[in-house]
Amino acid sequence: MEVVNSIEDMCELGRLWKSDPETTVVCVPTMGALHRGHGRLITRAHELGNLVVVTNFANPLQFDRPEDLKAYPRTPAEDRAVCEKMNVHYYFEPSAEAMFPPGFLTTANVAHLGTRIEGEVRPGHYRGVCTVVLKLFNIVQPDVAVFGRKDAQQLVIVRHMVRDLNLAVRIEGVPTVREKSGLAISSRNGRLTEEQKTKALCLSRALKRVHFLVKKQGITHSGELLQAMRSAINSAGEDVTMDYARIVSGYSLEDLSHVERGNTLLLVAATVGGVHLVDSSRL
Ligand code: PAF
């Protein structure tokens, strides 16, 4: 595995690969603190192409609160070892100074898609995500990029940006990896105690409950389903605050009055022991 830190070197490699029709470059954008969920992304990347680039950049622009950025886990040595073991070809780890030099002014924004739902809880978050993802696409020039489905809103927004700006990259969504308990794997789980992890199961429980109500009881009215989601989260007890529970279109992120099979996203988020957690599912 080759480690690249310089943006210029990575751009040069990207240009070389672009000119080779035999090379399909698959990019796995990450913020480090790699876990089994990232492992699944890397495995999928190997299936989709013959040159896998993992990027590791804890993007300051997507953290609305400095303390959240500070608390974000950093495990650079372990991350490199994981990538090496998983036969990643290139590992791109630029510095914040190189990505956002003094005088950096330009950002990418997918209008209201980025300010709704999670964007309301974390203002500016998706502007930060889109800006860094667009930069990474310009630098690495991948044919395909893989993203986890857990942050379903991020996936919708990135697809939208790619479509709107005619970016020459295909976006592939990869299913969420869960603990046996059902807890969606996240770098943030490391900040939870065992007791808080148990409480955090209210998120996956809320999603499962909706699947049950739709599939087994034929309920499609969002009002009733949302009530079930909210009560699953609100009954998790002290230390858990519901941030949102939404039933939205998988394309426009607009609230749906009824679930539409094949085009519905269930989005939930809660703060557990001060840690903001999200989960999602498709119907
Ligand atoms: O999903 C993430 O880890 C980040 O939002 C991403 C896509 C790497 C951009 O920083």
Short mmCIF file of C-alpha atoms in Angstrom, two decimals, residues 59 64 133 141 161 178 182-183 187 258 263 281:
data_model
loop_
_atom_site.label_atom_id
_atom_site.label_comp_id
_atom_site.label_asym_id
_atom_site.label_seq_id
_atom_site.Cartn_x
_atom_site.Cartn_y
_atom_site.Cartn_z
CA ASN A 59 -12.81 17.15 7.84
CA ASP A 64 -20.48 22.46 13.63
CA VAL A 133 -16.24 15.13 -1.01
CA GLN A 141 -10.67 11.34 -9.85
CA MET A 161 -24.44 16.79 -6.08
CA ARG A 178 -24.51 -3.71 12.85
CA GLY A 182 -28.63 -4.34 16.20
CA LEU A 183 -26.59 -1.22 17.08
CA SER A 187 -16.87 5.65 15.25
CA HIS A 258 -47.64 7.37 3.56
CA ASN A 263 -38.85 4.99 -2.16
CA SER A 281 -33.33 2.11 6.96
#
